PDB file of C-alpha atoms in Angstrom:
ATOM      1  CA  MET Z 493      43.353 -77.171  64.353  1.00 81.00           C
ATOM      2  CA  ARG Z 494      41.086 -79.778  62.671  1.00 88.00           C
ATOM      3  CA  VAL Z 495      37.136 -78.431  62.392  1.00 93.00           C
ATOM      4  CA  LEU Z 496      34.207 -80.317  61.730  1.00 95.00           C
ATOM      5  CA  LEU Z 497      31.636 -78.736  58.647  1.00 97.00           C
ATOM      6  CA  VAL Z 498      28.321 -79.840  58.986  1.00 97.00           C
ATOM      7  CA  GLU Z 499      26.671 -78.587  55.920  1.00 95.00           C
ATOM      8  CA  ASP Z 500      24.526 -79.869  53.560  1.00 93.00           C
ATOM      9  CA  THR Z 501      25.078 -77.876  50.745  1.00 93.00           C
ATOM     10  CA  PRO Z 502      27.944 -79.260  48.408  1.00 93.00           C
ATOM     11  CA  ARG Z 503      28.697 -76.401  46.491  1.00 94.00           C
ATOM     12  CA  LEU Z 504      28.821 -74.378  49.612  1.00 93.00           C
ATOM     13  CA  ALA Z 505      30.468 -76.746  52.012  1.00 95.00           C
ATOM     14  CA  GLU Z 506      33.722 -77.253  49.408  1.00 94.00           C
ATOM     15  CA  ALA Z 507      33.976 -73.666  49.407  1.00 95.00           C
ATOM     16  CA  VAL Z 508      34.134 -73.558  53.054  1.00 95.00           C
ATOM     17  CA  ALA Z 509      35.577 -76.621  53.846  1.00 95.00           C
ATOM     18  CA  GLU Z 510      38.800 -74.830  50.736  1.00 95.00           C
ATOM     19  CA  ILE Z 511      38.879 -71.756  52.578  1.00 94.00           C
ATOM     20  CA  LEU Z 512      39.849 -72.974  55.562  1.00 93.00           C
ATOM     21  CA  ARG Z 513      42.422 -75.600  54.445  1.00 90.00           C
ATOM     22  CA  LYS Z 514      44.027 -72.570  52.255  1.00 90.00           C
ATOM     23  CA  SER Z 515      44.144 -71.172  56.172  1.00 88.00           C
ATOM     24  CA  GLY Z 516      46.182 -74.131  57.435  1.00 83.00           C
ATOM     25  CA  TYR Z 517      43.229 -75.664  59.144  1.00 87.00           C
ATOM     26  CA  GLY Z 518      42.242 -79.289  59.222  1.00 86.00           C
ATOM     27  CA  ALA Z 519      39.347 -79.559  57.865  1.00 91.00           C
ATOM     28  CA  ASP Z 520      35.838 -82.170  57.370  1.00 93.00           C
ATOM     29  CA  VAL Z 521      32.079 -82.101  56.108  1.00 95.00           C
ATOM     30  CA  ALA Z 522      29.211 -84.152  57.125  1.00 95.00           C
ATOM     31  CA  GLN Z 523      26.567 -83.386  54.913  1.00 94.00           C
ATOM     32  CA  THR Z 524      23.967 -84.630  57.749  1.00 95.00           C
ATOM     33  CA  GLY Z 525      23.148 -84.086  60.763  1.00 94.00           C
ATOM     34  CA  PHE Z 526      23.352 -88.147  62.040  1.00 94.00           C
ATOM     35  CA  ASP Z 527      26.604 -87.528  60.256  1.00 94.00           C
ATOM     36  CA  GLY Z 528      28.081 -84.686  62.397  1.00 94.00           C
ATOM     37  CA  LEU Z 529      27.141 -86.107  65.588  1.00 94.00           C
ATOM     38  CA  GLY Z 530      28.872 -88.973  65.250  1.00 91.00           C
ATOM     39  CA  MET Z 531      32.275 -86.642  63.716  1.00 92.00           C
ATOM     40  CA  ALA Z 532      31.791 -84.465  66.717  1.00 91.00           C
ATOM     41  CA  THR Z 533      31.759 -86.664  69.349  1.00 88.00           C
ATOM     42  CA  SER Z 534      34.961 -88.440  68.032  1.00 84.00           C
ATOM     43  CA  GLY Z 535      37.251 -85.735  69.985  1.00 80.00           C
ATOM     44  CA  ALA Z 536      38.730 -85.383  66.976  1.00 83.00           C
ATOM     45  CA  TYR Z 537      38.282 -81.348  65.698  1.00 89.00           C
ATOM     46  CA  ASP Z 538      39.001 -78.043  67.701  1.00 87.00           C
ATOM     47  CA  VAL Z 539      35.232 -76.726  66.733  1.00 94.00           C
ATOM     48  CA  VAL Z 540      32.631 -76.935  65.011  1.00 96.00           C
ATOM     49  CA  LEU Z 541      30.646 -75.203  62.420  1.00 97.00           C
ATOM     50  CA  LEU Z 542      26.775 -76.410  62.127  1.00 96.00           C
ATOM     51  CA  ASP Z 543      24.106 -75.632  59.555  1.00 94.00           C
ATOM     52  CA  ILE Z 544      21.071 -75.616  61.457  1.00 91.00           C
ATOM     53  CA  MET Z 545      19.298 -76.549  58.420  1.00 89.00           C
ATOM     54  CA  LEU Z 546      20.182 -80.007  57.397  1.00 92.00           C
ATOM     55  CA  PRO Z 547      17.825 -82.859  55.584  1.00 89.00           C
ATOM     56  CA  ASP Z 548      17.986 -85.297  58.436  1.00 91.00           C
ATOM     57  CA  MET Z 549      18.002 -83.704  61.945  1.00 91.00           C
ATOM     58  CA  SER Z 550      18.361 -79.799  62.274  1.00 90.00           C
ATOM     59  CA  GLY Z 551      21.285 -78.334  63.425  1.00 91.00           C
ATOM     60  CA  MET Z 552      19.728 -77.353  66.948  1.00 92.00           C
ATOM     61  CA  ASP Z 553      18.513 -81.128  67.580  1.00 93.00           C
ATOM     62  CA  VAL Z 554      22.568 -81.509  66.907  1.00 94.00           C
ATOM     63  CA  LEU Z 555      23.891 -78.753  69.419  1.00 93.00           C
ATOM     64  CA  ARG Z 556      21.110 -80.046  71.844  1.00 92.00           C
ATOM     65  CA  GLU Z 557      22.018 -84.435  71.793  1.00 92.00           C
ATOM     66  CA  LEU Z 558      26.157 -82.930  71.684  1.00 91.00           C
ATOM     67  CA  ARG Z 559      25.665 -81.082  75.061  1.00 90.00           C
ATOM     68  CA  ALA Z 560      23.628 -84.254  76.375  1.00 89.00           C
ATOM     69  CA  ALA Z 561      26.764 -86.420  75.405  1.00 87.00           C
ATOM     70  CA  GLY Z 562      28.466 -83.633  77.840  1.00 81.00           C
ATOM     71  CA  GLU Z 563      30.896 -82.399  74.475  1.00 84.00           C
ATOM     72  CA  THR Z 564      32.511 -78.901  75.324  1.00 83.00           C
ATOM     73  CA  VAL Z 565      34.008 -78.328  71.543  1.00 88.00           C
ATOM     74  CA  PRO Z 566      32.981 -75.184  70.643  1.00 92.00           C
ATOM     75  CA  VAL Z 567      29.761 -74.867  67.279  1.00 94.00           C
ATOM     76  CA  ILE Z 568      28.836 -71.689  66.118  1.00 95.00           C
ATOM     77  CA  LEU Z 569      26.435 -71.802  64.254  1.00 93.00           C
ATOM     78  CA  LEU Z 570      25.801 -71.176  60.227  1.00 91.00           C
ATOM     79  CA  THR Z 571      22.173 -70.366  58.777  1.00 85.00           C
ATOM     80  CA  ALA Z 572      19.835 -68.067  56.728  1.00 79.00           C
ATOM     81  CA  ARG Z 573      18.023 -67.437  59.691  1.00 69.00           C
ATOM     82  CA  GLN Z 574      17.754 -63.403  60.523  1.00 65.00           C
ATOM     83  CA  GLY Z 575      15.663 -62.907  63.513  1.00 67.00           C
ATOM     84  CA  VAL Z 576      16.937 -62.028  67.063  1.00 74.00           C
ATOM     85  CA  GLY Z 577      14.883 -65.217  68.559  1.00 74.00           C
ATOM     86  CA  ASP Z 578      16.842 -67.336  66.511  1.00 72.00           C
ATOM     87  CA  ARG Z 579      20.219 -66.565  67.151  1.00 74.00           C
ATOM     88  CA  VAL Z 580      19.601 -66.745  70.953  1.00 82.00           C
ATOM     89  CA  ALA Z 581      17.536 -70.103  71.026  1.00 81.00           C
ATOM     90  CA  GLY Z 582      20.787 -71.496  69.119  1.00 79.00           C
ATOM     91  CA  LEU Z 583      22.982 -69.957  71.986  1.00 80.00           C
ATOM     92  CA  ASP Z 584      20.183 -70.900  74.581  1.00 82.00           C
ATOM     93  CA  ALA Z 585      21.195 -74.271  73.271  1.00 85.00           C
ATOM     94  CA  GLY Z 586      24.803 -74.811  74.296  1.00 86.00           C
ATOM     95  CA  ALA Z 587      26.409 -72.539  70.824  1.00 90.00           C
ATOM     96  CA  ASP Z 588      29.682 -70.532  71.421  1.00 90.00           C
ATOM     97  CA  ASP Z 589      28.548 -68.256  68.215  1.00 92.00           C
ATOM     98  CA  TYR Z 590      25.820 -67.763  65.660  1.00 89.00           C
ATOM     99  CA  LEU Z 591      26.802 -66.432  61.865  1.00 91.00           C
ATOM    100  CA  SER Z 592      24.259 -65.043  59.035  1.00 89.00           C
ATOM    101  CA  LYS Z 593      24.714 -66.196  55.874  1.00 88.00           C
ATOM    102  CA  PRO Z 594      26.632 -65.474  53.364  1.00 88.00           C
ATOM    103  CA  PHE Z 595      29.341 -64.530  55.492  1.00 91.00           C
ATOM    104  CA  HIS Z 596      32.584 -63.596  54.929  1.00 93.00           C
ATOM    105  CA  ALA Z 597      36.004 -65.653  54.333  1.00 94.00           C
ATOM    106  CA  SER Z 598      37.005 -63.673  56.905  1.00 93.00           C
ATOM    107  CA  GLU Z 599      35.026 -63.134  59.526  1.00 94.00           C
ATOM    108  CA  LEU Z 600      34.431 -66.806  59.424  1.00 95.00           C
ATOM    109  CA  LEU Z 601      38.375 -66.995  60.627  1.00 93.00           C
ATOM    110  CA  ALA Z 602      37.807 -63.969  63.316  1.00 92.00           C
ATOM    111  CA  ARG Z 603      34.687 -66.642  64.449  1.00 92.00           C
ATOM    112  CA  ILE Z 604      36.983 -69.742  65.213  1.00 92.00           C
ATOM    113  CA  ARG Z 605      40.426 -68.093  66.740  1.00 88.00           C
ATOM    114  CA  ALA Z 606      37.526 -66.117  69.107  1.00 87.00           C
ATOM    115  CA  VAL Z 607      35.773 -69.601  70.531  1.00 88.00           C
ATOM    116  CA  THR Z 608      39.251 -71.189  70.157  1.00 81.00           C
ATOM    117  CA  ARG Z 609      41.840 -68.915  71.858  1.00 72.00           C
ATOM    118  CA  ARG Z 610      41.746 -71.292  75.457  1.00 55.00           C
ATOM    119  CA  PRO Z 611      43.654 -72.670  77.194  1.00 51.00           C
ATOM    120  CA  ALA Z 612      46.199 -71.758  74.846  1.00 52.00           C
ATOM    121  CA  THR Z 613      46.640 -68.845  74.058  1.00 51.00           C
ATOM    122  CA  TYR Z 614      47.265 -68.377  69.673  1.00 49.00           C
ATOM    123  CA  ARG Z 615      49.253 -65.457  67.779  1.00 54.00           C
ATOM    124  CA  ALA Z 616      48.813 -64.178  64.344  1.00 50.00           C
ATOM    125  CA  GLY Z 617      49.123 -66.704  61.066  1.00 56.00           C
ATOM    126  CA  ASN Z 618      47.509 -69.490  63.591  1.00 65.00           C
ATOM    127  CA  ALA Z 619      50.536 -69.364  65.360  1.00 79.00           C
ATOM    128  CA  ILE Z 620      49.998 -70.803  69.685  1.00 83.00           C
ATOM    129  CA  GLU Z 621      51.744 -70.991  72.162  1.00 86.00           C
ATOM    130  CA  ALA Z 622      51.998 -72.956  75.293  1.00 88.00           C
ATOM    131  CA  CYS Z 623      54.202 -74.755  78.115  1.00 89.00           C
ATOM    132  CA  GLY Z 624      57.203 -72.099  76.831  1.00 89.00           C
ATOM    133  CA  MET Z 625      56.615 -73.179  72.605  1.00 90.00           C
ATOM    134  CA  ARG Z 626      55.115 -71.792  70.004  1.00 90.00           C
ATOM    135  CA  LEU Z 627      53.506 -74.139  66.942  1.00 90.00           C
ATOM    136  CA  ASP Z 628      53.066 -72.726  63.350  1.00 87.00           C
ATOM    137  CA  GLY Z 629      50.935 -75.071  62.438  1.00 81.00           C
ATOM    138  CA  VAL Z 630      50.687 -74.173  58.537  1.00 79.00           C
ATOM    139  CA  GLU Z 631      55.012 -74.363  58.277  1.00 85.00           C
ATOM    140  CA  ARG Z 632      54.831 -77.015  61.330  1.00 88.00           C
ATOM    141  CA  THR Z 633      57.233 -75.312  62.708  1.00 91.00           C
ATOM    142  CA  VAL Z 634      57.751 -75.753  66.882  1.00 91.00           C
ATOM    143  CA  ALA Z 635      59.476 -72.300  68.634  1.00 89.00           C
ATOM    144  CA  CYS Z 636      61.825 -73.080  72.046  1.00 84.00           C
ATOM    145  CA  LYS Z 637      61.624 -69.751  74.344  1.00 75.00           C
ATOM    146  CA  GLY Z 638      65.925 -69.352  74.496  1.00 66.00           C
ATOM    147  CA  SER Z 639      67.157 -70.747  71.361  1.00 70.00           C
ATOM    148  CA  SER Z 640      66.824 -68.920  67.883  1.00 69.00           C
ATOM    149  CA  GLU Z 641      66.566 -72.137  65.592  1.00 80.00           C
ATOM    150  CA  ALA Z 642      62.571 -73.419  64.932  1.00 85.00           C
ATOM    151  CA  LEU Z 643      62.027 -77.452  65.193  1.00 89.00           C
ATOM    152  CA  GLU Z 644      60.900 -79.044  62.047  1.00 92.00           C
ATOM    153  CA  LEU Z 645      58.134 -81.054  61.997  1.00 93.00           C
ATOM    154  CA  THR Z 646      56.340 -83.803  59.965  1.00 93.00           C
ATOM    155  CA  GLU Z 647      52.086 -83.068  59.166  1.00 90.00           C
ATOM    156  CA  ARG Z 648      50.935 -85.654  61.745  1.00 92.00           C
ATOM    157  CA  GLU Z 649      54.084 -84.577  64.251  1.00 95.00           C
ATOM    158  CA  SER Z 650      52.349 -80.739  64.106  1.00 92.00           C
ATOM    159  CA  GLN Z 651      48.663 -82.803  64.662  1.00 90.00           C
ATOM    160  CA  LEU Z 652      49.146 -84.618  67.835  1.00 93.00           C
ATOM    161  CA  LEU Z 653      51.402 -81.891  69.385  1.00 94.00           C
ATOM    162  CA  GLU Z 654      48.792 -78.939  69.407  1.00 89.00           C
ATOM    163  CA  ALA Z 655      46.505 -81.410  70.534  1.00 89.00           C
ATOM    164  CA  LEU Z 656      48.481 -81.306  73.738  1.00 93.00           C
ATOM    165  CA  MET Z 657      48.922 -77.650  73.872  1.00 91.00           C
ATOM    166  CA  ARG Z 658      45.682 -76.864  73.466  1.00 84.00           C
ATOM    167  CA  ARG Z 659      44.876 -79.233  76.740  1.00 85.00           C
ATOM    168  CA  ALA Z 660      48.596 -77.981  78.039  1.00 88.00           C
ATOM    169  CA  GLY Z 661      48.450 -79.859  81.421  1.00 88.00           C
ATOM    170  CA  SER Z 662      45.659 -81.672  81.274  1.00 88.00           C
ATOM    171  CA  ALA Z 663      45.451 -85.354  79.617  1.00 90.00           C
ATOM    172  CA  VAL Z 664      43.916 -86.210  76.669  1.00 90.00           C
ATOM    173  CA  ALA Z 665      43.129 -89.782  75.566  1.00 89.00           C
ATOM    174  CA  ARG Z 666      44.461 -91.418  73.012  1.00 90.00           C
ATOM    175  CA  SER Z 667      41.394 -92.238  71.202  1.00 87.00           C
ATOM    176  CA  ALA Z 668      40.957 -88.467  70.918  1.00 86.00           C
ATOM    177  CA  LEU Z 669      44.624 -88.128  69.397  1.00 90.00           C
ATOM    178  CA  MET Z 670      44.036 -90.803  66.599  1.00 90.00           C
ATOM    179  CA  ALA Z 671      40.805 -89.276  66.050  1.00 85.00           C
ATOM    180  CA  ARG Z 672      42.583 -85.723  65.514  1.00 85.00           C
ATOM    181  CA  VAL Z 673      45.443 -87.351  63.787  1.00 88.00           C
ATOM    182  CA  TRP Z 674      44.169 -89.979  61.273  1.00 85.00           C
ATOM    183  CA  GLY Z 675      40.602 -88.674  61.083  1.00 80.00           C
ATOM    184  CA  PRO Z 676      37.716 -90.179  62.877  1.00 76.00           C
ATOM    185  CA  THR Z 677      36.557 -92.289  60.097  1.00 70.00           C
ATOM    186  CA  VAL Z 678      40.005 -94.395  60.357  1.00 70.00           C
ATOM    187  CA  CYS Z 679      41.009 -97.295  62.545  1.00 71.00           C
ATOM    188  CA  ALA Z 680      44.333 -96.439  63.489  1.00 68.00           C
ATOM    189  CA  ASP Z 681      46.344 -98.666  66.006  1.00 76.00           C
ATOM    190  CA  GLU Z 682      47.552 -97.402  69.232  1.00 83.00           C
ATOM    191  CA  ASN Z 683      51.233 -98.631  68.080  1.00 89.00           C
ATOM    192  CA  ARG Z 684      50.798 -96.001  65.477  1.00 91.00           C
ATOM    193  CA  LEU Z 685      50.606 -92.888  67.795  1.00 93.00           C
ATOM    194  CA  GLU Z 686      53.140 -94.862  70.202  1.00 94.00           C
ATOM    195  CA  VAL Z 687      55.197 -94.414  67.141  1.00 95.00           C
ATOM    196  CA  LEU Z 688      54.303 -91.112  66.870  1.00 95.00           C
ATOM    197  CA  VAL Z 689      54.753 -89.874  70.109  1.00 96.00           C
ATOM    198  CA  HIS Z 690      58.095 -91.148  70.359  1.00 95.00           C
ATOM    199  CA  ALA Z 691      59.887 -89.895  67.855  1.00 95.00           C
ATOM    200  CA  LEU Z 692      57.423 -86.376  69.319  1.00 95.00           C
ATOM    201  CA  ARG Z 693      59.611 -86.542  71.841  1.00 94.00           C
ATOM    202  CA  ASP Z 694      62.846 -87.631  71.220  1.00 93.00           C
ATOM    203  CA  LYS Z 695      62.738 -84.387  68.915  1.00 91.00           C
ATOM    204  CA  LEU Z 696      61.587 -81.781  72.089  1.00 91.00           C
ATOM    205  CA  GLU Z 697      64.668 -83.952  73.816  1.00 88.00           C
ATOM    206  CA  ALA Z 698      66.974 -82.686  71.433  1.00 84.00           C
ATOM    207  CA  CYS Z 699      66.600 -78.999  70.991  1.00 82.00           C
ATOM    208  CA  GLY Z 700      65.940 -78.726  74.711  1.00 84.00           C
ATOM    209  CA  ALA Z 701      62.100 -78.028  75.172  1.00 88.00           C
ATOM    210  CA  PRO Z 702      61.217 -76.721  77.792  1.00 90.00           C
ATOM    211  CA  ALA Z 703      58.155 -78.992  77.795  1.00 92.00           C
ATOM    212  CA  ARG Z 704      57.487 -82.645  78.315  1.00 93.00           C
ATOM    213  CA  ILE Z 705      54.696 -85.581  76.949  1.00 96.00           C
ATOM    214  CA  GLU Z 706      54.633 -87.943  79.471  1.00 95.00           C
ATOM    215  CA  THR Z 707      51.866 -91.173  79.372  1.00 95.00           C
ATOM    216  CA  VAL Z 708      48.965 -90.997  81.554  1.00 93.00           C
ATOM    217  CA  ARG Z 709      48.505 -94.553  82.210  1.00 92.00           C
ATOM    218  CA  GLY Z 710      45.427 -96.047  81.243  1.00 90.00           C
ATOM    219  CA  VAL Z 711      44.071 -92.175  79.628  1.00 91.00           C
ATOM    220  CA  GLY Z 712      47.214 -90.743  77.264  1.00 92.00           C
ATOM    221  CA  TYR Z 713      49.696 -88.452  76.782  1.00 95.00           C
ATOM    222  CA  ARG Z 714      49.922 -84.902  78.823  1.00 94.00           C
ATOM    223  CA  LEU Z 715      52.029 -81.581  78.223  1.00 94.00           C
ATOM    224  CA  VAL Z 716      53.660 -80.345  80.845  1.00 93.00           C
ATOM    225  CA  GLU Z 717      56.262 -77.945  81.192  1.00 89.00           C
ATOM    226  CA  ARG Z 718      60.046 -79.602  82.118  1.00 81.00           C
TER     227      ARG Z 718
END
């Protein structure tokens, strides 16, 4: 799972990013609202942690523009403000949750799990289940129903499979997959994605996985049950 943290306090941003990475998440940091908005609309992220007080534009403005653009990525607002009115305004603007500073790492991780449960099912340890498979993103292994052995994946194969499992049954755009695997600021060639998809397909077929990766012409790829 990939998380975007939009936070302008370097020390706090570094600490939160380290918590996320140690918990098995990919984490990127934006220090301005403008940069955060651009990264959040890339399709690379499963959840956005958004500070309300930013130097160039408020987190509320970032959130409103994000929702106006049709982006449905879950957003958790982070703020030192304690007022009920601020929480209500944030939720009405399109936030999925609200966390007051200072916060405990365990609560932050629990809230991330809560807003990213569907459409796939998440289990303890950040494992994800969909299409008869269980992916452990930390160990980078996937277990299939009816098989006693776990399939080992590379880091990028694991990221790709998770992105497809999170939207199992639905087409995922090539651009979103490339941003997810290589990051939104990296210009990746589509051939690299095709090679990665081919390698993952071979592994899933070799172990008799109950799901397969379909090519959706003109769009990208989709994970479906066999």
